[in-house]
PDB file of C-alpha atoms in Angstrom:
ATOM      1  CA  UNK C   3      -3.760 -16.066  15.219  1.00  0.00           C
ATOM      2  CA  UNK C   4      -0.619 -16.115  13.638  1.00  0.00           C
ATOM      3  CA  UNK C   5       1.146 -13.158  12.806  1.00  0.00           C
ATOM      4  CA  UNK C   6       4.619 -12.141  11.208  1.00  0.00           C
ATOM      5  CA  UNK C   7       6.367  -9.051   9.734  1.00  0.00           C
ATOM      6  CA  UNK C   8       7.771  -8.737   6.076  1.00  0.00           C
ATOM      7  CA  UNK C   9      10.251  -5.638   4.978  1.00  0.00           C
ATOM      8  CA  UNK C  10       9.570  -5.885   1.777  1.00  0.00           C
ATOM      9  CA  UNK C  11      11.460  -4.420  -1.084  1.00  0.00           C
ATOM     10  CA  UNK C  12      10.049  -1.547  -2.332  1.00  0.00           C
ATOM     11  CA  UNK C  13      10.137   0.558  -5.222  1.00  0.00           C
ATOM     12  CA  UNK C  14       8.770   3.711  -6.823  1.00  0.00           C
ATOM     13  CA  UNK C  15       7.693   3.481 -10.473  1.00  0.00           C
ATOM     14  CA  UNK C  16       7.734   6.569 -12.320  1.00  0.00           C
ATOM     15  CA  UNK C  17       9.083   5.460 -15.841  1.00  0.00           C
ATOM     16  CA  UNK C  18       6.117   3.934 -17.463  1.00  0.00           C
ATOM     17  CA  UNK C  19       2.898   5.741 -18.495  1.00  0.00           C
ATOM     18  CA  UNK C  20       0.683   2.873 -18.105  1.00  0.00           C
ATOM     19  CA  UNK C  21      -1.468   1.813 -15.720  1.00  0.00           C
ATOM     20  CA  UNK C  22      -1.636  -1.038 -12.814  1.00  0.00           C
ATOM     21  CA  UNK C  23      -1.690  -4.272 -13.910  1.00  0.00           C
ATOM     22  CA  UNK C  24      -4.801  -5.628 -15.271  1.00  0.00           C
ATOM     23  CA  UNK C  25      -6.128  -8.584 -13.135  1.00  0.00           C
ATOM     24  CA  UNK C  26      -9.105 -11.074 -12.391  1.00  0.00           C
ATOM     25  CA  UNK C  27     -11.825  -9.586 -10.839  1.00  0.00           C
ATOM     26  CA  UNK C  28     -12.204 -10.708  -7.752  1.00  0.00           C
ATOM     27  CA  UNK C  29     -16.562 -11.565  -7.976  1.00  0.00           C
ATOM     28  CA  UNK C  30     -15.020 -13.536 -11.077  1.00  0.00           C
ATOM     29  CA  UNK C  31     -13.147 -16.262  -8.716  1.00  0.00           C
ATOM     30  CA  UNK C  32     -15.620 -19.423  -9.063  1.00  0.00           C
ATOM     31  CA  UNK C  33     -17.871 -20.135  -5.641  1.00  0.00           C
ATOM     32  CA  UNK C  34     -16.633 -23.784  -5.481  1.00  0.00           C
ATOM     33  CA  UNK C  35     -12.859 -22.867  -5.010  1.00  0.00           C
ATOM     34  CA  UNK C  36     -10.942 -22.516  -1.690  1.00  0.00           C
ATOM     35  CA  UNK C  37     -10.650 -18.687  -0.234  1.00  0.00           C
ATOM     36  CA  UNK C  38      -9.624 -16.551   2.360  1.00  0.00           C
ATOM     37  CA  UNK C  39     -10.383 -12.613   3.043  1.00  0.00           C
ATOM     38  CA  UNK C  40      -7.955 -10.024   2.184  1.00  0.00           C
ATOM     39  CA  UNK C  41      -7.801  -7.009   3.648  1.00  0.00           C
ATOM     40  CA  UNK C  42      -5.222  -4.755   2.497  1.00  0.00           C
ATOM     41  CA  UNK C  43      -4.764  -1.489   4.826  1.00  0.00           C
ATOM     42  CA  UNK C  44      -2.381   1.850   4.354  1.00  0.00           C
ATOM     43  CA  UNK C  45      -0.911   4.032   7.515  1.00  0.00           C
ATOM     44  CA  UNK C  46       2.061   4.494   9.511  1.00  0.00           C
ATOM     45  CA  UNK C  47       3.147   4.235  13.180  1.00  0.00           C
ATOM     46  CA  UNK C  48       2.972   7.176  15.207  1.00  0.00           C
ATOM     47  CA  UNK C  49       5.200   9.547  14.279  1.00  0.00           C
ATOM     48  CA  UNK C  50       7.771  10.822  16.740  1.00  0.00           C
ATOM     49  CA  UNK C  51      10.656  12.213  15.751  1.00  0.00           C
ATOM     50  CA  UNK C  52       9.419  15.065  12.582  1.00  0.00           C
ATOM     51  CA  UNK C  53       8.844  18.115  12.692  1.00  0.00           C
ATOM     52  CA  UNK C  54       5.993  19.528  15.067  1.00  0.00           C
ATOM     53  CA  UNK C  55       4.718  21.936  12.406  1.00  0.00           C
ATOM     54  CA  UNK C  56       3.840  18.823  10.495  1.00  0.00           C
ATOM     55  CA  UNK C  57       0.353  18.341  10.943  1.00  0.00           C
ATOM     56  CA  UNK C  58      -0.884  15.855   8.554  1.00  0.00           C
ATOM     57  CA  UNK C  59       0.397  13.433   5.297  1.00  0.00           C
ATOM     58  CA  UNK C  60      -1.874  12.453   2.459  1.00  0.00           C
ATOM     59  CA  UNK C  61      -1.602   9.478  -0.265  1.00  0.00           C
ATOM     60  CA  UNK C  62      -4.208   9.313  -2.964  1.00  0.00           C
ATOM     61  CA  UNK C  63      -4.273   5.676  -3.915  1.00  0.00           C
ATOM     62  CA  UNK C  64      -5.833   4.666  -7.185  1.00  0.00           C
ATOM     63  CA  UNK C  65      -5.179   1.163  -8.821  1.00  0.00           C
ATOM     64  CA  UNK C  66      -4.598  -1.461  -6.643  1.00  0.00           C
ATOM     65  CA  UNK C  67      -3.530  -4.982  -7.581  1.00  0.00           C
ATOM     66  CA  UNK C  68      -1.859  -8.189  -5.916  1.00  0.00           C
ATOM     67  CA  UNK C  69      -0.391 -11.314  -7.470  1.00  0.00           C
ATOM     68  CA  UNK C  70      -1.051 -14.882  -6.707  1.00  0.00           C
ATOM     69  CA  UNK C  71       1.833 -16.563  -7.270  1.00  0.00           C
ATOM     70  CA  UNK C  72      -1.016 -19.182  -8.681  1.00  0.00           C
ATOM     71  CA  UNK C  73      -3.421 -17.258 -10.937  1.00  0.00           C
ATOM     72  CA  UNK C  74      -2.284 -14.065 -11.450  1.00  0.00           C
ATOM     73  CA  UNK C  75      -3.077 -10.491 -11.146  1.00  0.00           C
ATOM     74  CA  UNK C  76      -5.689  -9.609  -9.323  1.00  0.00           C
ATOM     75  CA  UNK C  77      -7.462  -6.776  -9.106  1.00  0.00           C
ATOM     76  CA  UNK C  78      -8.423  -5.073  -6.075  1.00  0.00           C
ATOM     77  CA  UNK C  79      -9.181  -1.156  -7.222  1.00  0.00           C
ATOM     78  CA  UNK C  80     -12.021   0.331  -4.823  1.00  0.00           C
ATOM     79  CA  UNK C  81     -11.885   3.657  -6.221  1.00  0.00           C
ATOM     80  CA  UNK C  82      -9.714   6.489  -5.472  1.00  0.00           C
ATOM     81  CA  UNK C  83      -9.435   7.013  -1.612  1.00  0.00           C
ATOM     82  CA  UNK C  84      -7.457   9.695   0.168  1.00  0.00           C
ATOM     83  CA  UNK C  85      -5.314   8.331   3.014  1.00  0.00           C
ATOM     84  CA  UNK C  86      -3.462  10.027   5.610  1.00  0.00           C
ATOM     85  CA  UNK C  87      -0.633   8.778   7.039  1.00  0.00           C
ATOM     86  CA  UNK C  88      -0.812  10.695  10.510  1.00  0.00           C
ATOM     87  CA  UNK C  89      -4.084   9.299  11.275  1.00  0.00           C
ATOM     88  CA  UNK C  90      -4.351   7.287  14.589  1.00  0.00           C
ATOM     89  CA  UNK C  91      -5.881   4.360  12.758  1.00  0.00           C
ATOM     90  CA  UNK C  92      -4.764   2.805   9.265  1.00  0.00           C
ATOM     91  CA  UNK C  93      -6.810   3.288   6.296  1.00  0.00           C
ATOM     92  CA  UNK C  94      -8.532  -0.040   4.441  1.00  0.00           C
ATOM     93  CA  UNK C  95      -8.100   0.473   0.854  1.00  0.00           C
ATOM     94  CA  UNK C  96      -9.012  -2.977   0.033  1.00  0.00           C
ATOM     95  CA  UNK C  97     -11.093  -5.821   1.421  1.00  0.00           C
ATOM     96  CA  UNK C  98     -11.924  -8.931  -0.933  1.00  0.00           C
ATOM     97  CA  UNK C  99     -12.732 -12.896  -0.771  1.00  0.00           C
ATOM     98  CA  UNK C 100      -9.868 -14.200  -3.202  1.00  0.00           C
ATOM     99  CA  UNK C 101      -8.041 -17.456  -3.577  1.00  0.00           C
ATOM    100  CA  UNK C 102      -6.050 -19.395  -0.855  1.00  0.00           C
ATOM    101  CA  UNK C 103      -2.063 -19.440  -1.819  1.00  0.00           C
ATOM    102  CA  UNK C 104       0.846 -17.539  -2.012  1.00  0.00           C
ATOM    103  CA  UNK C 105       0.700 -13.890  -3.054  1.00  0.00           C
ATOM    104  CA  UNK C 106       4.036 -12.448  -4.151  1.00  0.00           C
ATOM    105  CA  UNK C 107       3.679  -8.922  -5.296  1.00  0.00           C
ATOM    106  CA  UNK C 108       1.448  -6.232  -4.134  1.00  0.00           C
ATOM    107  CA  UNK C 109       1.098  -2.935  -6.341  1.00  0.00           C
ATOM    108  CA  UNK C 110       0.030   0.316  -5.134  1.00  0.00           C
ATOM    109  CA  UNK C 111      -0.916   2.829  -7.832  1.00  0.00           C
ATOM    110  CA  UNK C 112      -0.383   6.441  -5.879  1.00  0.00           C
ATOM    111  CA  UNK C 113      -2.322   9.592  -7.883  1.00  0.00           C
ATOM    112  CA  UNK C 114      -1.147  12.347  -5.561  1.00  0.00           C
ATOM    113  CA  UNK C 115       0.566  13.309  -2.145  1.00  0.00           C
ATOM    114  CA  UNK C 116       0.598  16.290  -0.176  1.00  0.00           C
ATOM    115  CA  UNK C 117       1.150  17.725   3.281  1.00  0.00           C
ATOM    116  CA  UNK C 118      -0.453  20.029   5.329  1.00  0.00           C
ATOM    117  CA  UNK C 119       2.176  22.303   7.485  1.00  0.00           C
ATOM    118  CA  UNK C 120       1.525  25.491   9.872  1.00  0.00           C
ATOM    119  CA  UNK C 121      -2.259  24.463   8.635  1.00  0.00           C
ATOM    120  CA  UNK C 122      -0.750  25.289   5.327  1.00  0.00           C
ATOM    121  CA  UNK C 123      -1.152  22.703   1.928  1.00  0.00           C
ATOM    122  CA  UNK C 124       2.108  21.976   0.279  1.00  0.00           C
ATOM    123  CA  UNK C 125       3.311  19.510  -2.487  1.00  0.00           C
ATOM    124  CA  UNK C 126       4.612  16.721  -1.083  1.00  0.00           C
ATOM    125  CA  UNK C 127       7.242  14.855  -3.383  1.00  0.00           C
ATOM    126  CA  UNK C 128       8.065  10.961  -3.585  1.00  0.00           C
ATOM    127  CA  UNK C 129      11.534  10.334  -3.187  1.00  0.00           C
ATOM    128  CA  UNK C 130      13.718   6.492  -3.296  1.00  0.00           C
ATOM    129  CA  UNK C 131      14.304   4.617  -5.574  1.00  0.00           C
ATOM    130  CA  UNK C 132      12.644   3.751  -9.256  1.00  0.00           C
ATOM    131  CA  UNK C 133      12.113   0.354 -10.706  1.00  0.00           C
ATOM    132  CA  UNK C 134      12.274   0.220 -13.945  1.00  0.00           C
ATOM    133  CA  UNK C 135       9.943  -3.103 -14.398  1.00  0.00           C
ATOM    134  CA  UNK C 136       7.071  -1.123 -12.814  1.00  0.00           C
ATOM    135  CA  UNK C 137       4.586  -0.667 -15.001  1.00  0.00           C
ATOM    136  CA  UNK C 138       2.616   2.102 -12.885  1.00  0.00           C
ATOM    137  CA  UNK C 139       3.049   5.689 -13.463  1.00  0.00           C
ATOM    138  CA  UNK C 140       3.364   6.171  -9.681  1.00  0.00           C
ATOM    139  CA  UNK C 141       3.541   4.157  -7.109  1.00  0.00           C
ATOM    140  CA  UNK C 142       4.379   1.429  -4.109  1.00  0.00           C
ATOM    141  CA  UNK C 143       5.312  -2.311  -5.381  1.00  0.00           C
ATOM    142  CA  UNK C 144       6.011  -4.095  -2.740  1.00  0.00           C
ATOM    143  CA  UNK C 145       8.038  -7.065  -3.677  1.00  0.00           C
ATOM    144  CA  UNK C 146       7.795  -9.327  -0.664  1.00  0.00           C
ATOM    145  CA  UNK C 147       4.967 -12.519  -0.573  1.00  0.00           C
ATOM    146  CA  UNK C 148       1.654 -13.183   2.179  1.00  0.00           C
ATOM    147  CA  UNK C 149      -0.248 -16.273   2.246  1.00  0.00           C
ATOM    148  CA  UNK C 150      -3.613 -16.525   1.949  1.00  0.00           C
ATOM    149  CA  UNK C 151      -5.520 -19.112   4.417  1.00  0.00           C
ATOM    150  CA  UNK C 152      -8.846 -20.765   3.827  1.00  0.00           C
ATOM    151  CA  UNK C 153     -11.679 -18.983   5.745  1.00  0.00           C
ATOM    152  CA  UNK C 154      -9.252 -17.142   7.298  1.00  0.00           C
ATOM    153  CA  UNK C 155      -9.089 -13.316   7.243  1.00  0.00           C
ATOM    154  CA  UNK C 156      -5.595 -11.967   6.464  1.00  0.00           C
ATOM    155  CA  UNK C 157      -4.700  -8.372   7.281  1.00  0.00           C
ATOM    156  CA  UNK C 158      -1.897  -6.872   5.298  1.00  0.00           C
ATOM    157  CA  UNK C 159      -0.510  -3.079   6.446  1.00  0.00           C
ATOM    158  CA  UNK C 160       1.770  -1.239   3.754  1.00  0.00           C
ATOM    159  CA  UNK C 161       3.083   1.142   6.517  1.00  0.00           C
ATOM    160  CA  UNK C 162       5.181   4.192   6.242  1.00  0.00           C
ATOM    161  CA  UNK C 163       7.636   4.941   9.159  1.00  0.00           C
ATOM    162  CA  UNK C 164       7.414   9.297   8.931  1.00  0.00           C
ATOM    163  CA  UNK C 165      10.098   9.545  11.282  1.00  0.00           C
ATOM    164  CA  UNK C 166      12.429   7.527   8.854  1.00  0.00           C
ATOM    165  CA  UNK C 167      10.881   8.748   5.317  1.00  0.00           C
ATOM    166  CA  UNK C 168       9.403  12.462   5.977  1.00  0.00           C
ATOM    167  CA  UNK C 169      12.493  15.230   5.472  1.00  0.00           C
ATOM    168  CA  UNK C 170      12.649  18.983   4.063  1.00  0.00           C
ATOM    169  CA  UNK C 171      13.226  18.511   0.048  1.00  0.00           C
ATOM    170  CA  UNK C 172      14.098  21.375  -1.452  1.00  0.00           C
ATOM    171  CA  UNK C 173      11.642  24.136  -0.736  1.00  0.00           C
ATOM    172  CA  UNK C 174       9.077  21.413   0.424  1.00  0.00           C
ATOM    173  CA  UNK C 175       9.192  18.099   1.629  1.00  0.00           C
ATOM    174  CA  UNK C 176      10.008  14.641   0.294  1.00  0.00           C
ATOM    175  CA  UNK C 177       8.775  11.101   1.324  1.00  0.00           C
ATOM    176  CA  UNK C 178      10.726   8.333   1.288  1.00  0.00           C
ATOM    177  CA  UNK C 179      10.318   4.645  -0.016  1.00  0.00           C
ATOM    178  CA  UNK C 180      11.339   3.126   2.746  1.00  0.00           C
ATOM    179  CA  UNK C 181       7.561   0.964   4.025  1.00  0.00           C
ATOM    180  CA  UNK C 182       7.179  -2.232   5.899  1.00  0.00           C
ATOM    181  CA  UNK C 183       4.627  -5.264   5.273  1.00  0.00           C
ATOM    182  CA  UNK C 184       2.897  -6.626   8.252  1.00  0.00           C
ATOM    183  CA  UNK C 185       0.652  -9.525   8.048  1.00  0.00           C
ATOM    184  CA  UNK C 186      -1.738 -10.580  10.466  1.00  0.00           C
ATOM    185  CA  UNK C 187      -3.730 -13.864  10.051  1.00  0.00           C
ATOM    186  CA  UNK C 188      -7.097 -14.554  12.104  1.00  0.00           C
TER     187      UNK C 188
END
């Protein structure tokens, strides 16, 4: 198993209207080429420095979509899928057979956030910085590349360090940009 840790850079998009990038279906890649699994997972280490009252931290992810550096966009969308970041486990938001090769960009299209504090639902607002080449409405691009192996299964966490990115933001509370990329190859 080999396993090393990318941080990535990472941006928020929230200048373009559009939507993710439209890619290749992934049941489209031919039967007679080379591939590995990708499985493409959302969380955050355990918190331990926020506030107590904080009891949990919600993403809703929508489009998802990687590049190979090789064929292109790809398109990895499973549906919307609520994902919170206190949970003791990562999420999966995506799990696909796709080619072997270099993978250089990995977008995360993000429909909503919130927080739940003194058992109480608040708004929960992105904060960092904007890049203006994102063509998302909202959301993660995580600039940094992962290989693909042949009949290997690579795992790829987007994580979120809360104790580095969750603060008070006006009269609610703000998450930051700041994520890491771990990959793990089996």
């Amino acid at each position: 198993m080999k396993f090393y840790a990318i941080t990535p850079l990472v941006a928020l998009g929230a200048l373009a209207a559009g939507c993710a990038q439209q890619g290749i279906d992934p049941d489209q890649i031919p039967d007679n080429v080379p591939t590995g699994t990708l499985t493409l997972s959302l969380g955050s280490p355990e918190p331990s420095d926020i506030d107590p009252r904080v009891e949990e931290v919600w993403v809703r992810v929508g489009d998802l979509s990687v590049r190979s550096e090789e064929h292109g966009w790809v398109d990895l969308t499973e549906g919307r899928q609520d994902v919170n970041l206190m949970a003791a486990d990562p999420t999966v938001i995506a799990s696909s057979e796709l080619w072997t090769g270099s993978y250089d960009r990995t977008e995360i299209g993000i429909e909503d956030t919130w927080i739940v504090v003194d058992g109480q639902e608040q708004d929960l607002a992105f904060l960092g910085d904007v890049d203006p080449n994102d063509i998302l409405g909202k959301g993660l691009v995580v600039g940094d590349s992962f290989y693909l192996d042949e009949d290997m299964e690579t795992d790829v966490l987007v994580s979120w360090d809360l104790d580095q990115n969750l603060e008070p933001y006006g009269d609610g509370w703000g998450l930051g940009a700041s994520t890491t990329l771990d990959v793990d190859i089996e």
